[in-house]
PDB file of C-alpha atoms in Angstrom:
ATOM      1  CA  MET A   1      -7.559   8.195  16.076  1.00  0.00           C
ATOM      2  CA  MET A   2      -6.360   8.640  12.517  1.00  0.00           C
ATOM      3  CA  LYS A   3      -6.781   5.454  10.456  1.00  0.00           C
ATOM      4  CA  ILE A   4      -4.549   4.978   7.443  1.00  0.00           C
ATOM      5  CA  GLY A   5      -4.879   2.339   4.763  1.00  0.00           C
ATOM      6  CA  ILE A   6      -2.001   1.292   2.531  1.00  0.00           C
ATOM      7  CA  LEU A   7      -2.686   0.021  -0.975  1.00  0.00           C
ATOM      8  CA  ILE A   8       0.048  -1.612  -3.064  1.00  0.00           C
ATOM      9  CA  VAL A   9      -0.538  -2.887  -6.596  1.00  0.00           C
ATOM     10  CA  PHE A  10       1.507  -5.792  -7.942  1.00  0.00           C
ATOM     11  CA  ARG A  11       1.621  -7.218 -11.471  1.00  0.00           C
ATOM     12  CA  ASN A  12       3.974 -10.076 -12.364  1.00  0.00           C
ATOM     13  CA  ASP A  13       6.371  -8.990  -9.612  1.00  0.00           C
ATOM     14  CA  GLU A  14       7.443 -12.443  -8.443  1.00  0.00           C
ATOM     15  CA  SER A  15      11.138 -11.623  -8.979  1.00  0.00           C
ATOM     16  CA  LYS A  16      10.885  -8.327  -7.032  1.00  0.00           C
ATOM     17  CA  ILE A  17       8.991  -9.494  -3.933  1.00  0.00           C
ATOM     18  CA  GLU A  18      11.098 -10.547  -0.971  1.00  0.00           C
ATOM     19  CA  VAL A  19       8.704 -12.117   1.508  1.00  0.00           C
ATOM     20  CA  PRO A  20      10.976 -11.783   4.608  1.00  0.00           C
ATOM     21  CA  GLN A  21      11.535  -8.075   3.871  1.00  0.00           C
ATOM     22  CA  PHE A  22       7.791  -7.367   3.642  1.00  0.00           C
ATOM     23  CA  SER A  23       6.960  -9.549   6.640  1.00  0.00           C
ATOM     24  CA  LYS A  24       9.443  -7.591   8.764  1.00  0.00           C
ATOM     25  CA  LEU A  25       8.106  -4.236   7.524  1.00  0.00           C
ATOM     26  CA  PHE A  26       4.480  -5.188   8.143  1.00  0.00           C
ATOM     27  CA  ALA A  27       5.333  -6.631  11.570  1.00  0.00           C
ATOM     28  CA  GLU A  28       6.403  -3.138  12.632  1.00  0.00           C
ATOM     29  CA  THR A  29       3.352  -1.362  11.231  1.00  0.00           C
ATOM     30  CA  THR A  30       0.483  -2.593  13.334  1.00  0.00           C
ATOM     31  CA  LYS A  31      -1.347   0.762  13.121  1.00  0.00           C
ATOM     32  CA  LEU A  32      -1.888   0.365   9.394  1.00  0.00           C
ATOM     33  CA  ASN A  33      -4.358  -1.667   7.397  1.00  0.00           C
ATOM     34  CA  VAL A  34      -2.616  -2.981   4.283  1.00  0.00           C
ATOM     35  CA  CYS A  35      -4.308  -4.050   1.055  1.00  0.00           C
ATOM     36  CA  LEU A  36      -2.185  -5.860  -1.524  1.00  0.00           C
ATOM     37  CA  VAL A  37      -3.699  -5.980  -5.012  1.00  0.00           C
ATOM     38  CA  ASN A  38      -2.620  -8.659  -7.445  1.00  0.00           C
ATOM     39  CA  ASN A  39      -3.412  -7.121 -10.830  1.00  0.00           C
ATOM     40  CA  GLY A  40      -3.876 -10.108 -13.156  1.00  0.00           C
ATOM     41  CA  SER A  41      -0.404 -11.578 -12.621  1.00  0.00           C
ATOM     42  CA  THR A  42       0.500 -14.659 -14.632  1.00  0.00           C
ATOM     43  CA  ASP A  43       3.461 -15.641 -12.414  1.00  0.00           C
ATOM     44  CA  ASN A  44       3.627 -16.553  -8.689  1.00  0.00           C
ATOM     45  CA  THR A  45       2.969 -13.017  -7.418  1.00  0.00           C
ATOM     46  CA  LEU A  46      -0.316 -14.003  -5.718  1.00  0.00           C
ATOM     47  CA  LYS A  47       1.352 -16.937  -3.931  1.00  0.00           C
ATOM     48  CA  LEU A  48       4.059 -14.614  -2.558  1.00  0.00           C
ATOM     49  CA  LEU A  49       1.466 -12.055  -1.423  1.00  0.00           C
ATOM     50  CA  LYS A  50      -0.320 -14.827   0.496  1.00  0.00           C
ATOM     51  CA  GLU A  51       2.984 -15.791   2.153  1.00  0.00           C
ATOM     52  CA  ILE A  52       3.482 -12.166   3.243  1.00  0.00           C
ATOM     53  CA  GLN A  53      -0.056 -12.144   4.642  1.00  0.00           C
ATOM     54  CA  GLU A  54       0.534 -15.357   6.610  1.00  0.00           C
ATOM     55  CA  GLU A  55       3.866 -14.234   8.075  1.00  0.00           C
ATOM     56  CA  SER A  56       2.827 -10.699   9.079  1.00  0.00           C
ATOM     57  CA  SER A  57       1.253  -9.449  12.253  1.00  0.00           C
ATOM     58  CA  ALA A  58      -0.325  -6.433  10.504  1.00  0.00           C
ATOM     59  CA  THR A  59      -3.841  -6.543   9.082  1.00  0.00           C
ATOM     60  CA  ILE A  60      -3.293  -7.490   5.442  1.00  0.00           C
ATOM     61  CA  SER A  61      -5.985  -8.054   2.833  1.00  0.00           C
ATOM     62  CA  ILE A  62      -5.352  -9.396  -0.642  1.00  0.00           C
ATOM     63  CA  ILE A  63      -7.473  -8.488  -3.639  1.00  0.00           C
ATOM     64  CA  ASP A  64      -6.933 -10.773  -6.610  1.00  0.00           C
ATOM     65  CA  VAL A  65      -7.964  -9.014  -9.808  1.00  0.00           C
ATOM     66  CA  LYS A  66      -8.131 -11.969 -12.203  1.00  0.00           C
ATOM     67  CA  LYS A  67      -7.710  -9.965 -15.405  1.00  0.00           C
ATOM     68  CA  ASN A  68      -5.421  -6.950 -15.793  1.00  0.00           C
ATOM     69  CA  ARG A  69      -7.551  -3.915 -16.642  1.00  0.00           C
ATOM     70  CA  GLY A  70      -4.818  -1.367 -15.909  1.00  0.00           C
ATOM     71  CA  HIS A  71      -3.400   0.298 -12.804  1.00  0.00           C
ATOM     72  CA  ASN A  72      -6.360   2.603 -12.204  1.00  0.00           C
ATOM     73  CA  ALA A  73      -8.840  -0.285 -12.213  1.00  0.00           C
ATOM     74  CA  ALA A  74      -6.660  -2.194  -9.737  1.00  0.00           C
ATOM     75  CA  ILE A  75      -6.331   0.871  -7.510  1.00  0.00           C
ATOM     76  CA  LYS A  76     -10.087   1.461  -7.586  1.00  0.00           C
ATOM     77  CA  ALA A  77     -10.717  -2.189  -6.634  1.00  0.00           C
ATOM     78  CA  GLY A  78      -8.363  -1.821  -3.654  1.00  0.00           C
ATOM     79  CA  VAL A  79      -9.811   1.522  -2.572  1.00  0.00           C
ATOM     80  CA  ARG A  80     -13.367   0.167  -2.804  1.00  0.00           C
ATOM     81  CA  TYR A  81     -12.378  -2.815  -0.686  1.00  0.00           C
ATOM     82  CA  LEU A  82     -10.624  -0.715   1.966  1.00  0.00           C
ATOM     83  CA  LYS A  83     -13.560   1.695   2.150  1.00  0.00           C
ATOM     84  CA  SER A  84     -15.951  -1.245   2.533  1.00  0.00           C
ATOM     85  CA  ILE A  85     -14.190  -2.614   5.617  1.00  0.00           C
ATOM     86  CA  GLU A  86     -13.415   0.571   7.533  1.00  0.00           C
ATOM     87  CA  GLU A  87     -13.524   4.355   7.499  1.00  0.00           C
ATOM     88  CA  PHE A  88      -9.981   5.552   6.779  1.00  0.00           C
ATOM     89  CA  SER A  89      -8.785   9.116   7.232  1.00  0.00           C
ATOM     90  CA  TYR A  90      -6.342   8.529   4.378  1.00  0.00           C
ATOM     91  CA  ILE A  91      -5.343   5.823   1.938  1.00  0.00           C
ATOM     92  CA  LEU A  92      -1.783   5.755   0.650  1.00  0.00           C
ATOM     93  CA  CYS A  93      -1.311   4.091  -2.686  1.00  0.00           C
ATOM     94  CA  LEU A  94       1.662   2.635  -4.504  1.00  0.00           C
ATOM     95  CA  GLN A  95       0.452   2.242  -8.082  1.00  0.00           C
ATOM     96  CA  LYS A  96       2.982  -0.301  -9.255  1.00  0.00           C
ATOM     97  CA  TYR A  97       5.586  -1.960  -7.081  1.00  0.00           C
ATOM     98  CA  SER A  98       9.253  -1.846  -7.979  1.00  0.00           C
ATOM     99  CA  THR A  99      12.231  -2.960  -5.890  1.00  0.00           C
ATOM    100  CA  LYS A 100      13.371   0.622  -5.153  1.00  0.00           C
ATOM    101  CA  ASP A 101       9.877   1.353  -3.795  1.00  0.00           C
ATOM    102  CA  PHE A 102      10.593  -0.803  -0.765  1.00  0.00           C
ATOM    103  CA  ILE A 103      12.831   1.948   0.656  1.00  0.00           C
ATOM    104  CA  ILE A 104      10.014   4.443   0.050  1.00  0.00           C
ATOM    105  CA  LEU A 105       7.577   2.146   1.854  1.00  0.00           C
ATOM    106  CA  GLU A 106       9.908   1.906   4.850  1.00  0.00           C
ATOM    107  CA  LYS A 107      10.317   5.698   5.041  1.00  0.00           C
ATOM    108  CA  VAL A 108       6.602   6.420   4.673  1.00  0.00           C
ATOM    109  CA  PHE A 109       5.666   3.765   7.240  1.00  0.00           C
ATOM    110  CA  THR A 110       8.103   5.316   9.711  1.00  0.00           C
ATOM    111  CA  ILE A 111       6.596   8.772   9.125  1.00  0.00           C
ATOM    112  CA  VAL A 112       3.018   7.502   9.404  1.00  0.00           C
ATOM    113  CA  GLN A 113       3.721   5.790  12.747  1.00  0.00           C
ATOM    114  CA  GLN A 114       4.865   9.128  14.177  1.00  0.00           C
ATOM    115  CA  GLU A 115       3.070  12.162  15.493  1.00  0.00           C
ATOM    116  CA  LYS A 116      -0.401  12.873  14.076  1.00  0.00           C
ATOM    117  CA  ASP A 117       0.115  16.554  13.223  1.00  0.00           C
ATOM    118  CA  ILE A 118       3.172  15.851  11.080  1.00  0.00           C
ATOM    119  CA  VAL A 119       1.289  13.192   9.150  1.00  0.00           C
ATOM    120  CA  LYS A 120      -1.815  15.350   8.706  1.00  0.00           C
ATOM    121  CA  SER A 121       0.240  18.231   7.300  1.00  0.00           C
ATOM    122  CA  LEU A 122       1.843  15.873   4.758  1.00  0.00           C
ATOM    123  CA  PHE A 123      -1.554  14.955   3.409  1.00  0.00           C
ATOM    124  CA  THR A 124      -2.788  18.534   3.182  1.00  0.00           C
ATOM    125  CA  LYS A 125       0.222  19.379   1.003  1.00  0.00           C
ATOM    126  CA  THR A 126      -0.034  16.334  -1.289  1.00  0.00           C
ATOM    127  CA  LYS A 127      -2.235  16.120  -4.375  1.00  0.00           C
ATOM    128  CA  GLN A 128      -5.022  13.533  -4.147  1.00  0.00           C
ATOM    129  CA  PHE A 129      -5.700  11.154  -6.978  1.00  0.00           C
ATOM    130  CA  ILE A 130      -8.471   8.851  -8.171  1.00  0.00           C
ATOM    131  CA  HIS A 131     -10.587   9.195  -5.003  1.00  0.00           C
ATOM    132  CA  LYS A 132     -11.000  11.624  -2.146  1.00  0.00           C
ATOM    133  CA  ASN A 133      -8.388  11.022   0.566  1.00  0.00           C
ATOM    134  CA  VAL A 134      -6.319   8.672  -1.637  1.00  0.00           C
ATOM    135  CA  PHE A 135      -2.706   9.773  -1.981  1.00  0.00           C
ATOM    136  CA  SER A 136       0.395   8.580  -3.793  1.00  0.00           C
ATOM    137  CA  LEU A 137       3.112   7.181  -1.536  1.00  0.00           C
ATOM    138  CA  HIS A 138       5.689   8.937  -3.710  1.00  0.00           C
ATOM    139  CA  GLY A 139       3.838  12.250  -3.341  1.00  0.00           C
ATOM    140  CA  VAL A 140       3.704  12.010   0.446  1.00  0.00           C
ATOM    141  CA  LEU A 141       7.386  11.140   0.641  1.00  0.00           C
ATOM    142  CA  GLU A 142       8.329  14.120  -1.548  1.00  0.00           C
ATOM    143  CA  LYS A 143       6.521  16.436   0.882  1.00  0.00           C
ATOM    144  CA  ALA A 144       8.230  14.768   3.849  1.00  0.00           C
ATOM    145  CA  SER A 145      11.744  15.263   2.487  1.00  0.00           C
TER     146      SER A 145
END
């Protein structure tokens, strides 16, 4: 079975995070293991991520990077964590969350829940970044369109 991890990095995104929206999305994506990274936020981002975790039926981990050391450092922390808990075929990464990215998340989650061959071909056509088998959510969606 193909295991896919999802990594989303947040930084001071309190005003952009809608807990009910995420909870609903993650309730429908039980095949995925989600890692939310709080990248040194100084607002209530971490609190909202914990609410999403509590209200979701999906497996959600939260990494709290206390001090912002940039997107790549946050991504690496999330990838290291995901790789430490399970062997994933692929990890999809959203480097920095913005409100319009929610639509992208919904589309990619729908694609990922589908047939294995379609998903596998998306990854073979998408450029990897930072680590082996780590892909940009935007890149995968471009190939799917």
